[in-house]
Short mmCIF file of N, CA, C and O in Angstrom, two decimals:
data_model
loop_
_atom_site.label_atom_id
_atom_site.label_comp_id
_atom_site.label_asym_id
_atom_site.label_seq_id
_atom_site.Cartn_x
_atom_site.Cartn_y
_atom_site.Cartn_z
N GLN A 600 -28.82 59.57 55.71
CA GLN A 600 -29.57 60.76 56.03
C GLN A 600 -31.06 60.48 55.87
O GLN A 600 -31.48 59.75 54.98
N LEU A 601 -31.87 61.07 56.75
CA LEU A 601 -33.31 60.89 56.71
C LEU A 601 -34.01 62.23 56.54
O LEU A 601 -33.58 63.24 57.08
N GLN A 602 -35.12 62.18 55.81
CA GLN A 602 -36.05 63.30 55.78
C GLN A 602 -37.32 62.81 56.45
O GLN A 602 -37.82 61.73 56.15
N LEU A 603 -37.85 63.64 57.33
CA LEU A 603 -39.00 63.25 58.13
C LEU A 603 -40.16 64.21 57.89
O LEU A 603 -39.96 65.43 57.90
N VAL A 604 -41.35 63.64 57.71
CA VAL A 604 -42.54 64.45 57.48
C VAL A 604 -43.66 63.96 58.40
O VAL A 604 -44.09 62.80 58.29
N GLU A 605 -44.11 64.84 59.27
CA GLU A 605 -45.19 64.52 60.18
C GLU A 605 -46.55 64.85 59.56
O GLU A 605 -46.66 65.76 58.72
N SER A 606 -47.56 64.13 60.01
CA SER A 606 -48.93 64.41 59.61
C SER A 606 -49.86 63.91 60.70
O SER A 606 -49.43 63.18 61.61
N GLY A 607 -51.12 64.31 60.59
CA GLY A 607 -52.12 63.79 61.51
C GLY A 607 -52.53 64.72 62.63
O GLY A 607 -53.42 64.41 63.42
N GLY A 608 -51.90 65.88 62.70
CA GLY A 608 -52.29 66.83 63.71
C GLY A 608 -53.64 67.46 63.38
O GLY A 608 -54.20 67.24 62.31
N GLY A 609 -54.16 68.21 64.35
CA GLY A 609 -55.43 68.87 64.11
C GLY A 609 -56.03 69.37 65.40
O GLY A 609 -55.37 69.43 66.43
N LEU A 610 -57.31 69.71 65.32
CA LEU A 610 -58.07 70.21 66.46
C LEU A 610 -58.97 69.10 66.98
O LEU A 610 -59.70 68.47 66.21
N VAL A 611 -58.91 68.86 68.28
CA VAL A 611 -59.72 67.81 68.89
C VAL A 611 -60.19 68.28 70.26
O VAL A 611 -59.52 69.10 70.91
N GLN A 612 -61.33 67.79 70.68
CA GLN A 612 -61.84 68.14 72.00
C GLN A 612 -61.12 67.33 73.07
O GLN A 612 -60.61 66.22 72.82
N ALA A 613 -61.10 67.89 74.26
CA ALA A 613 -60.50 67.17 75.39
C ALA A 613 -61.18 65.81 75.54
O ALA A 613 -62.40 65.68 75.40
N GLY A 614 -60.35 64.81 75.80
CA GLY A 614 -60.84 63.44 75.89
C GLY A 614 -60.78 62.69 74.59
O GLY A 614 -60.95 61.46 74.58
N GLY A 615 -60.54 63.39 73.51
CA GLY A 615 -60.49 62.76 72.20
C GLY A 615 -59.14 62.15 71.90
O GLY A 615 -58.24 62.12 72.75
N SER A 616 -59.01 61.67 70.66
CA SER A 616 -57.80 60.96 70.24
C SER A 616 -57.32 61.48 68.90
O SER A 616 -58.11 61.98 68.09
N LEU A 617 -56.02 61.34 68.70
CA LEU A 617 -55.39 61.60 67.41
C LEU A 617 -54.28 60.59 67.21
O LEU A 617 -53.71 60.10 68.20
N ARG A 618 -53.97 60.34 65.94
CA ARG A 618 -52.80 59.53 65.64
C ARG A 618 -51.89 60.31 64.72
O ARG A 618 -52.28 60.67 63.59
N LEU A 619 -50.71 60.59 65.20
CA LEU A 619 -49.70 61.28 64.39
C LEU A 619 -48.87 60.25 63.64
O LEU A 619 -48.58 59.17 64.17
N SER A 620 -48.51 60.62 62.43
CA SER A 620 -47.64 59.77 61.62
C SER A 620 -46.38 60.53 61.26
O SER A 620 -46.40 61.76 61.12
N CYS A 621 -45.31 59.80 61.10
CA CYS A 621 -44.04 60.38 60.67
C CYS A 621 -43.48 59.45 59.60
O CYS A 621 -43.11 58.31 59.89
N ALA A 622 -43.45 59.96 58.39
CA ALA A 622 -42.92 59.18 57.27
C ALA A 622 -41.48 59.58 57.00
O ALA A 622 -41.18 60.78 56.88
N ALA A 623 -40.63 58.60 56.91
CA ALA A 623 -39.21 58.85 56.69
C ALA A 623 -38.80 58.44 55.29
O ALA A 623 -39.23 57.39 54.80
N SER A 624 -38.00 59.27 54.67
CA SER A 624 -37.39 58.90 53.39
C SER A 624 -35.89 58.95 53.56
O SER A 624 -35.37 59.74 54.33
N GLY A 625 -35.22 58.08 52.82
CA GLY A 625 -33.79 57.93 53.00
C GLY A 625 -33.50 56.50 53.41
O GLY A 625 -34.41 55.69 53.57
N SER A 626 -32.27 56.21 53.60
CA SER A 626 -31.89 54.83 53.88
C SER A 626 -31.62 54.59 55.36
O SER A 626 -31.30 55.51 56.10
N GLY A 627 -31.81 53.33 55.74
CA GLY A 627 -31.41 52.93 57.07
C GLY A 627 -32.36 53.29 58.18
O GLY A 627 -31.93 53.49 59.33
N PHE A 628 -33.64 53.34 57.88
CA PHE A 628 -34.62 53.74 58.91
C PHE A 628 -34.50 52.89 60.16
O PHE A 628 -34.57 53.41 61.29
N SER A 629 -34.29 51.62 60.00
CA SER A 629 -34.22 50.73 61.16
C SER A 629 -32.97 50.94 62.01
O SER A 629 -32.85 50.38 63.10
N ASN A 630 -32.04 51.74 61.52
CA ASN A 630 -30.84 52.05 62.29
C ASN A 630 -31.05 53.18 63.28
O ASN A 630 -30.14 53.52 64.04
N TYR A 631 -32.24 53.77 63.28
CA TYR A 631 -32.50 54.95 64.09
C TYR A 631 -33.49 54.67 65.21
O TYR A 631 -34.51 54.00 64.99
N VAL A 632 -33.18 55.19 66.35
CA VAL A 632 -34.21 55.35 67.39
C VAL A 632 -35.07 56.53 66.96
O VAL A 632 -34.55 57.58 66.57
N MET A 633 -36.37 56.34 67.02
CA MET A 633 -37.30 57.38 66.59
C MET A 633 -38.00 57.98 67.80
O MET A 633 -38.41 57.26 68.71
N GLY A 634 -38.12 59.29 67.78
CA GLY A 634 -38.71 59.98 68.91
C GLY A 634 -39.75 60.98 68.51
O GLY A 634 -39.82 61.42 67.35
N TRP A 635 -40.57 61.34 69.48
CA TRP A 635 -41.52 62.44 69.35
C TRP A 635 -41.22 63.45 70.45
O TRP A 635 -41.01 63.07 71.61
N PHE A 636 -41.26 64.70 70.06
CA PHE A 636 -41.09 65.81 70.98
C PHE A 636 -42.21 66.81 70.72
O PHE A 636 -42.87 66.74 69.69
N ARG A 637 -42.40 67.72 71.65
CA ARG A 637 -43.42 68.74 71.43
C ARG A 637 -42.96 70.06 72.01
O ARG A 637 -42.13 70.11 72.91
N GLN A 638 -43.54 71.13 71.45
CA GLN A 638 -43.16 72.47 71.88
C GLN A 638 -44.34 73.39 71.86
O GLN A 638 -45.09 73.46 70.88
N VAL A 639 -44.47 74.14 72.94
CA VAL A 639 -45.47 75.20 73.06
C VAL A 639 -44.73 76.52 72.87
O VAL A 639 -43.61 76.68 73.38
N PRO A 640 -45.33 77.49 72.17
CA PRO A 640 -44.65 78.78 71.99
C PRO A 640 -44.21 79.38 73.31
O PRO A 640 -44.97 79.39 74.29
N GLY A 641 -42.96 79.82 73.35
CA GLY A 641 -42.42 80.42 74.55
C GLY A 641 -41.83 79.44 75.54
O GLY A 641 -41.28 79.84 76.57
N LYS A 642 -41.95 78.16 75.22
CA LYS A 642 -41.39 77.14 76.10
C LYS A 642 -40.40 76.28 75.34
O LYS A 642 -40.40 76.24 74.11
N GLU A 643 -39.56 75.58 76.08
CA GLU A 643 -38.59 74.70 75.45
C GLU A 643 -39.29 73.45 74.91
O GLU A 643 -40.31 73.00 75.44
N ARG A 644 -38.70 72.91 73.86
CA ARG A 644 -39.21 71.66 73.32
C ARG A 644 -38.97 70.55 74.34
O ARG A 644 -37.91 70.50 74.96
N GLU A 645 -39.94 69.67 74.48
CA GLU A 645 -39.83 68.63 75.48
C GLU A 645 -40.03 67.24 74.88
O GLU A 645 -40.73 67.06 73.90
N PHE A 646 -39.40 66.28 75.53
CA PHE A 646 -39.49 64.89 75.12
C PHE A 646 -40.90 64.35 75.37
O PHE A 646 -41.51 64.63 76.40
N VAL A 647 -41.39 63.56 74.42
CA VAL A 647 -42.67 62.89 74.59
C VAL A 647 -42.47 61.37 74.66
O VAL A 647 -42.92 60.71 75.60
N SER A 648 -41.78 60.83 73.65
CA SER A 648 -41.63 59.38 73.59
C SER A 648 -40.53 59.01 72.62
O SER A 648 -40.20 59.78 71.71
N TYR A 649 -39.95 57.83 72.82
CA TYR A 649 -39.09 57.25 71.79
C TYR A 649 -39.34 55.76 71.68
O TYR A 649 -39.89 55.13 72.61
N ILE A 650 -38.94 55.21 70.56
CA ILE A 650 -39.03 53.77 70.33
C ILE A 650 -37.72 53.31 69.72
O ILE A 650 -37.14 53.99 68.87
N THR A 651 -37.25 52.16 70.15
CA THR A 651 -35.96 51.67 69.70
C THR A 651 -36.05 51.02 68.32
O THR A 651 -37.13 50.90 67.75
N TRP A 652 -34.94 50.61 67.80
CA TRP A 652 -34.76 50.29 66.40
C TRP A 652 -35.77 49.30 65.83
O TRP A 652 -36.31 49.53 64.75
N MET A 653 -35.99 48.20 66.53
CA MET A 653 -36.95 47.20 66.06
C MET A 653 -38.28 47.30 66.80
O MET A 653 -39.13 46.41 66.66
N GLY A 654 -38.43 48.35 67.58
CA GLY A 654 -39.66 48.53 68.32
C GLY A 654 -39.74 47.73 69.59
O GLY A 654 -40.81 47.61 70.19
N GLY A 655 -38.61 47.19 70.03
CA GLY A 655 -38.63 46.33 71.19
C GLY A 655 -38.76 47.05 72.51
O GLY A 655 -39.11 46.45 73.54
N SER A 656 -38.48 48.34 72.49
CA SER A 656 -38.52 49.09 73.74
C SER A 656 -38.98 50.51 73.44
O SER A 656 -38.72 51.06 72.36
N SER A 657 -39.65 51.11 74.41
CA SER A 657 -40.11 52.49 74.26
C SER A 657 -40.05 53.18 75.62
O SER A 657 -39.97 52.54 76.66
N GLU A 658 -40.11 54.49 75.54
CA GLU A 658 -40.05 55.31 76.74
C GLU A 658 -41.03 56.45 76.56
O GLU A 658 -41.24 56.93 75.44
N TYR A 659 -41.61 56.90 77.67
CA TYR A 659 -42.59 57.98 77.62
C TYR A 659 -42.30 59.00 78.71
O TYR A 659 -41.85 58.67 79.80
N ALA A 660 -42.65 60.24 78.41
CA ALA A 660 -42.66 61.26 79.45
C ALA A 660 -43.77 60.92 80.44
O ALA A 660 -44.81 60.37 80.07
N ASP A 661 -43.55 61.29 81.69
CA ASP A 661 -44.54 60.99 82.73
C ASP A 661 -45.90 61.60 82.39
O ASP A 661 -46.94 61.03 82.70
N SER A 662 -45.88 62.75 81.74
CA SER A 662 -47.11 63.48 81.46
C SER A 662 -48.00 62.77 80.44
O SER A 662 -49.20 63.07 80.34
N VAL A 663 -47.44 61.84 79.67
CA VAL A 663 -48.23 61.16 78.64
C VAL A 663 -48.34 59.66 78.88
O VAL A 663 -49.05 58.97 78.15
N LYS A 664 -47.66 59.17 79.88
CA LYS A 664 -47.63 57.73 80.15
C LYS A 664 -49.05 57.23 80.38
O LYS A 664 -49.82 57.82 81.14
N GLY A 665 -49.38 56.12 79.73
CA GLY A 665 -50.71 55.55 79.87
C GLY A 665 -51.73 56.12 78.91
O GLY A 665 -52.83 55.57 78.77
N ARG A 666 -51.38 57.21 78.23
CA ARG A 666 -52.33 57.83 77.29
C ARG A 666 -51.80 57.77 75.85
O ARG A 666 -52.59 57.68 74.90
N PHE A 667 -50.49 57.86 75.69
CA PHE A 667 -49.88 57.86 74.36
C PHE A 667 -49.18 56.53 74.11
O PHE A 667 -48.64 55.91 75.05
N THR A 668 -49.18 56.11 72.84
CA THR A 668 -48.49 54.89 72.45
C THR A 668 -47.69 55.14 71.18
O THR A 668 -48.26 55.62 70.19
N ILE A 669 -46.42 54.82 71.22
CA ILE A 669 -45.57 54.96 70.05
C ILE A 669 -45.40 53.59 69.39
O ILE A 669 -45.34 52.56 70.07
N SER A 670 -45.34 53.60 68.07
CA SER A 670 -45.12 52.36 67.34
C SER A 670 -44.39 52.68 66.04
O SER A 670 -44.32 53.85 65.63
N ARG A 671 -43.86 51.65 65.40
CA ARG A 671 -43.14 51.86 64.14
C ARG A 671 -43.28 50.63 63.26
O ARG A 671 -43.50 49.52 63.75
N ASP A 672 -43.13 50.88 61.97
CA ASP A 672 -43.10 49.80 60.99
C ASP A 672 -41.90 50.08 60.08
O ASP A 672 -41.94 51.02 59.27
N ASN A 673 -40.87 49.29 60.23
CA ASN A 673 -39.64 49.55 59.47
C ASN A 673 -39.80 49.24 57.98
O ASN A 673 -39.06 49.78 57.16
N ASP A 674 -40.76 48.40 57.65
CA ASP A 674 -41.01 48.13 56.23
C ASP A 674 -41.66 49.33 55.55
O ASP A 674 -41.51 49.53 54.34
N LYS A 675 -42.39 50.11 56.33
CA LYS A 675 -43.06 51.29 55.80
C LYS A 675 -42.32 52.57 56.11
O LYS A 675 -42.79 53.67 55.75
N ASN A 676 -41.19 52.47 56.79
CA ASN A 676 -40.42 53.67 57.18
C ASN A 676 -41.29 54.70 57.88
O ASN A 676 -41.22 55.91 57.59
N THR A 677 -42.09 54.22 58.80
CA THR A 677 -43.06 55.09 59.45
C THR A 677 -43.08 54.84 60.96
O THR A 677 -42.96 53.69 61.41
N VAL A 678 -43.25 55.92 61.70
CA VAL A 678 -43.47 55.83 63.14
C VAL A 678 -44.75 56.60 63.46
O VAL A 678 -45.06 57.61 62.82
N TRP A 679 -45.50 56.10 64.42
CA TRP A 679 -46.78 56.70 64.80
C TRP A 679 -46.76 57.06 66.28
O TRP A 679 -46.04 56.46 67.08
N LEU A 680 -47.62 58.00 66.60
CA LEU A 680 -47.88 58.33 68.00
C LEU A 680 -49.38 58.37 68.17
O LEU A 680 -50.04 59.29 67.68
N ARG A 681 -49.89 57.38 68.85
CA ARG A 681 -51.32 57.34 69.14
C ARG A 681 -51.54 58.10 70.44
O ARG A 681 -50.95 57.76 71.47
N MET A 682 -52.43 59.09 70.40
CA MET A 682 -52.67 59.93 71.56
C MET A 682 -54.13 59.80 71.97
O MET A 682 -55.02 60.20 71.20
N ASN A 683 -54.37 59.26 73.13
CA ASN A 683 -55.71 59.10 73.67
C ASN A 683 -55.92 60.01 74.88
O ASN A 683 -54.95 60.50 75.47
N SER A 684 -57.16 60.19 75.25
CA SER A 684 -57.51 60.99 76.43
C SER A 684 -56.78 62.33 76.42
O SER A 684 -56.18 62.74 77.43
N LEU A 685 -56.85 62.99 75.31
CA LEU A 685 -56.10 64.23 75.16
C LEU A 685 -56.60 65.31 76.11
O LEU A 685 -57.80 65.39 76.41
N LYS A 686 -55.66 66.13 76.56
CA LYS A 686 -55.93 67.22 77.49
C LYS A 686 -55.52 68.54 76.84
O LYS A 686 -54.63 68.55 75.97
N PRO A 687 -56.11 69.64 77.26
CA PRO A 687 -55.68 70.93 76.69
C PRO A 687 -54.18 71.17 76.83
O PRO A 687 -53.57 71.80 75.96
N GLU A 688 -53.59 70.66 77.88
CA GLU A 688 -52.14 70.85 78.06
C GLU A 688 -51.29 70.04 77.09
O GLU A 688 -50.06 70.18 77.06
N ASP A 689 -51.92 69.19 76.30
CA ASP A 689 -51.20 68.48 75.24
C ASP A 689 -51.06 69.34 73.98
O ASP A 689 -50.38 68.93 73.02
N THR A 690 -51.72 70.47 73.97
CA THR A 690 -51.63 71.37 72.81
C THR A 690 -50.19 71.80 72.58
O THR A 690 -49.53 72.30 73.49
N ALA A 691 -49.71 71.58 71.37
CA ALA A 691 -48.31 71.89 71.04
C ALA A 691 -48.07 71.55 69.57
O ALA A 691 -48.91 70.93 68.92
N VAL A 692 -46.91 71.95 69.10
CA VAL A 692 -46.41 71.43 67.83
C VAL A 692 -45.62 70.16 68.15
O VAL A 692 -44.73 70.18 69.01
N TYR A 693 -45.96 69.10 67.46
CA TYR A 693 -45.32 67.81 67.70
C TYR A 693 -44.31 67.54 66.59
O TYR A 693 -44.63 67.65 65.41
N TYR A 694 -43.11 67.16 67.01
CA TYR A 694 -42.00 66.92 66.09
C TYR A 694 -41.56 65.46 66.16
O TYR A 694 -41.44 64.89 67.25
N CYS A 695 -41.30 64.93 65.00
CA CYS A 695 -40.69 63.62 64.88
C CYS A 695 -39.18 63.81 64.73
O CYS A 695 -38.73 64.77 64.09
N ALA A 696 -38.41 62.89 65.32
CA ALA A 696 -36.96 63.01 65.25
C ALA A 696 -36.32 61.63 65.18
O ALA A 696 -36.91 60.64 65.65
N ALA A 697 -35.12 61.59 64.63
CA ALA A 697 -34.39 60.34 64.46
C ALA A 697 -33.01 60.46 65.07
O ALA A 697 -32.31 61.46 64.88
N ASP A 698 -32.61 59.43 65.78
CA ASP A 698 -31.33 59.42 66.49
C ASP A 698 -30.56 58.17 66.08
O ASP A 698 -30.97 57.05 66.40
N GLU A 699 -29.44 58.38 65.41
CA GLU A 699 -28.58 57.25 65.03
C GLU A 699 -27.63 57.01 66.19
O GLU A 699 -26.59 57.64 66.30
N THR A 700 -28.01 56.10 67.05
CA THR A 700 -27.31 55.93 68.30
C THR A 700 -27.27 54.46 68.70
O THR A 700 -28.05 53.65 68.20
N LEU A 701 -26.35 54.15 69.58
CA LEU A 701 -26.30 52.82 70.17
C LEU A 701 -26.99 52.79 71.52
O LEU A 701 -27.19 51.72 72.10
N ARG A 702 -27.32 53.98 72.03
CA ARG A 702 -27.93 54.07 73.35
C ARG A 702 -29.05 55.09 73.32
O ARG A 702 -28.80 56.29 73.22
N PRO A 703 -30.30 54.66 73.41
CA PRO A 703 -31.43 55.59 73.33
C PRO A 703 -31.39 56.63 74.43
O PRO A 703 -30.95 56.38 75.54
N THR A 704 -31.88 57.81 74.10
CA THR A 704 -31.87 58.91 75.04
C THR A 704 -33.10 59.77 74.85
O THR A 704 -33.70 59.79 73.77
N THR A 705 -33.48 60.47 75.89
CA THR A 705 -34.58 61.43 75.79
C THR A 705 -34.07 62.83 75.49
O THR A 705 -34.86 63.77 75.39
N ASP A 706 -32.77 62.98 75.36
CA ASP A 706 -32.14 64.28 75.15
C ASP A 706 -32.27 64.70 73.69
O ASP A 706 -31.67 64.08 72.81
N GLN A 707 -33.00 65.76 73.44
CA GLN A 707 -33.24 66.18 72.07
C GLN A 707 -31.95 66.57 71.36
O GLN A 707 -31.88 66.48 70.13
N LEU A 708 -30.94 66.97 72.08
CA LEU A 708 -29.69 67.37 71.46
C LEU A 708 -28.99 66.20 70.77
O LEU A 708 -28.13 66.41 69.91
N GLU A 709 -29.35 64.99 71.15
CA GLU A 709 -28.74 63.81 70.57
C GLU A 709 -29.41 63.36 69.28
O GLU A 709 -28.87 62.54 68.57
N PHE A 710 -30.56 63.92 68.99
CA PHE A 710 -31.30 63.50 67.79
C PHE A 710 -30.75 64.24 66.58
O PHE A 710 -30.48 65.43 66.61
N ASP A 711 -30.60 63.47 65.50
CA ASP A 711 -29.87 63.96 64.33
C ASP A 711 -30.75 64.62 63.28
O ASP A 711 -30.33 65.54 62.60
N TYR A 712 -31.96 64.10 63.11
CA TYR A 712 -32.84 64.59 62.06
C TYR A 712 -34.21 64.91 62.65
O TYR A 712 -34.69 64.20 63.54
N TRP A 713 -34.81 65.95 62.09
CA TRP A 713 -36.09 66.44 62.59
C TRP A 713 -37.04 66.75 61.46
O TRP A 713 -36.64 67.19 60.37
N GLY A 714 -38.33 66.52 61.74
CA GLY A 714 -39.35 66.99 60.84
C GLY A 714 -39.72 68.43 61.15
O GLY A 714 -39.16 69.04 62.08
N ARG A 715 -40.66 68.96 60.39
CA ARG A 715 -41.07 70.36 60.57
C ARG A 715 -42.17 70.52 61.60
O ARG A 715 -42.49 71.64 61.99
N GLY A 716 -42.77 69.43 61.99
CA GLY A 716 -43.77 69.49 63.03
C GLY A 716 -45.20 69.50 62.52
O GLY A 716 -45.47 69.87 61.38
N THR A 717 -46.11 69.10 63.39
CA THR A 717 -47.53 69.14 63.10
C THR A 717 -48.25 69.66 64.34
O THR A 717 -47.94 69.28 65.47
N GLN A 718 -49.20 70.56 64.12
CA GLN A 718 -49.88 71.22 65.24
C GLN A 718 -50.98 70.33 65.79
O GLN A 718 -51.82 69.81 65.03
N VAL A 719 -50.99 70.19 67.09
CA VAL A 719 -52.08 69.52 67.80
C VAL A 719 -52.71 70.54 68.75
O VAL A 719 -52.00 71.14 69.57
N THR A 720 -54.01 70.73 68.62
CA THR A 720 -54.73 71.65 69.48
C THR A 720 -55.87 70.90 70.15
O THR A 720 -56.70 70.31 69.46
N VAL A 721 -55.89 70.95 71.47
CA VAL A 721 -56.93 70.27 72.24
C VAL A 721 -57.77 71.32 72.94
O VAL A 721 -57.25 72.09 73.76
N SER A 722 -59.04 71.36 72.60
CA SER A 722 -59.94 72.37 73.18
C SER A 722 -60.62 71.79 74.42
O SER A 722 -60.87 70.59 74.52
N SER A 723 -60.89 72.68 75.35
CA SER A 723 -61.51 72.25 76.62
C SER A 723 -63.02 72.27 76.52
O SER A 723 -63.61 72.78 75.59
#
């Protein structure tokens, strides 16, 4: 079982950058595909990115491709989301999630553990 805690959110101007962190406690961090999702009030939570167990592969939503970078350090039980060239439409609560799976997926229903989220607000 994992407990996930996100940090690094905040208020930034359009074009700026933020780096979100997700610290995991519990055992077996490297057994999980780690993902980031985001949600705007009144809308469904949406996939942002995932990274596979050893960091060998990652996937991004089309809306963030080329601007966001996911990374992880299994020795530190941490996953990051570097967000560059931020846009007002990136404003959302960002959630870290863990999926104990043999096949990575962008489907949030497959993710087993979730953090409480961190707010990212991008002003125009």
